[in-house]
PDB file of C-alpha atoms in Angstrom:
ATOM      1  CA  MET A   1      -2.642  -9.342  -5.428  1.00 56.00           C
ATOM      2  CA  LYS A   2      -2.948  -8.432  -1.779  1.00 65.00           C
ATOM      3  CA  LYS A   3       0.012  -8.157   0.534  1.00 62.00           C
ATOM      4  CA  PRO A   4      -0.240  -8.675   4.291  1.00 61.00           C
ATOM      5  CA  LYS A   5       0.236  -5.500   6.286  1.00 61.00           C
ATOM      6  CA  ALA A   6       3.348  -6.714   8.020  1.00 60.00           C
ATOM      7  CA  LEU A   7       6.147  -4.832   6.305  1.00 58.00           C
ATOM      8  CA  PRO A   8       6.244  -1.517   4.474  1.00 58.00           C
ATOM      9  CA  SER A   9       5.081  -2.220   0.938  1.00 61.00           C
ATOM     10  CA  LEU A  10       3.894  -0.268  -2.047  1.00 60.00           C
ATOM     11  CA  SER A  11       0.127  -0.020  -2.080  1.00 62.00           C
ATOM     12  CA  ILE A  12      -2.318   1.893  -4.226  1.00 60.00           C
ATOM     13  CA  ASP A  13      -4.518   4.409  -2.455  1.00 60.00           C
ATOM     14  CA  PRO A  14      -8.070   3.891  -3.736  1.00 61.00           C
ATOM     15  CA  ARG A  15      -8.930   7.484  -2.813  1.00 67.00           C
ATOM     16  CA  ASP A  16      -6.040   8.964  -4.749  1.00 64.00           C
ATOM     17  CA  GLY A  17      -5.364   6.238  -7.271  1.00 59.00           C
ATOM     18  CA  ARG A  18      -1.619   6.418  -6.915  1.00 64.00           C
ATOM     19  CA  ALA A  19       0.924   4.138  -5.363  1.00 58.00           C
ATOM     20  CA  GLU A  20       2.488   5.155  -2.087  1.00 63.00           C
ATOM     21  CA  LEU A  21       4.468   3.573   0.719  1.00 59.00           C
ATOM     22  CA  VAL A  22       2.392   2.352   3.618  1.00 61.00           C
ATOM     23  CA  PRO A  23       4.580   1.453   6.601  1.00 58.00           C
ATOM     24  CA  THR A  24       2.700  -0.612   9.129  1.00 57.00           C
TER      25      THR A  24
END
């Protein structure tokens, strides 16, 4: 599922393949 980039959420980096926090 895709989350809107409004709040900091856990997303998976396709380049690394690991989950990391992406504050927007």
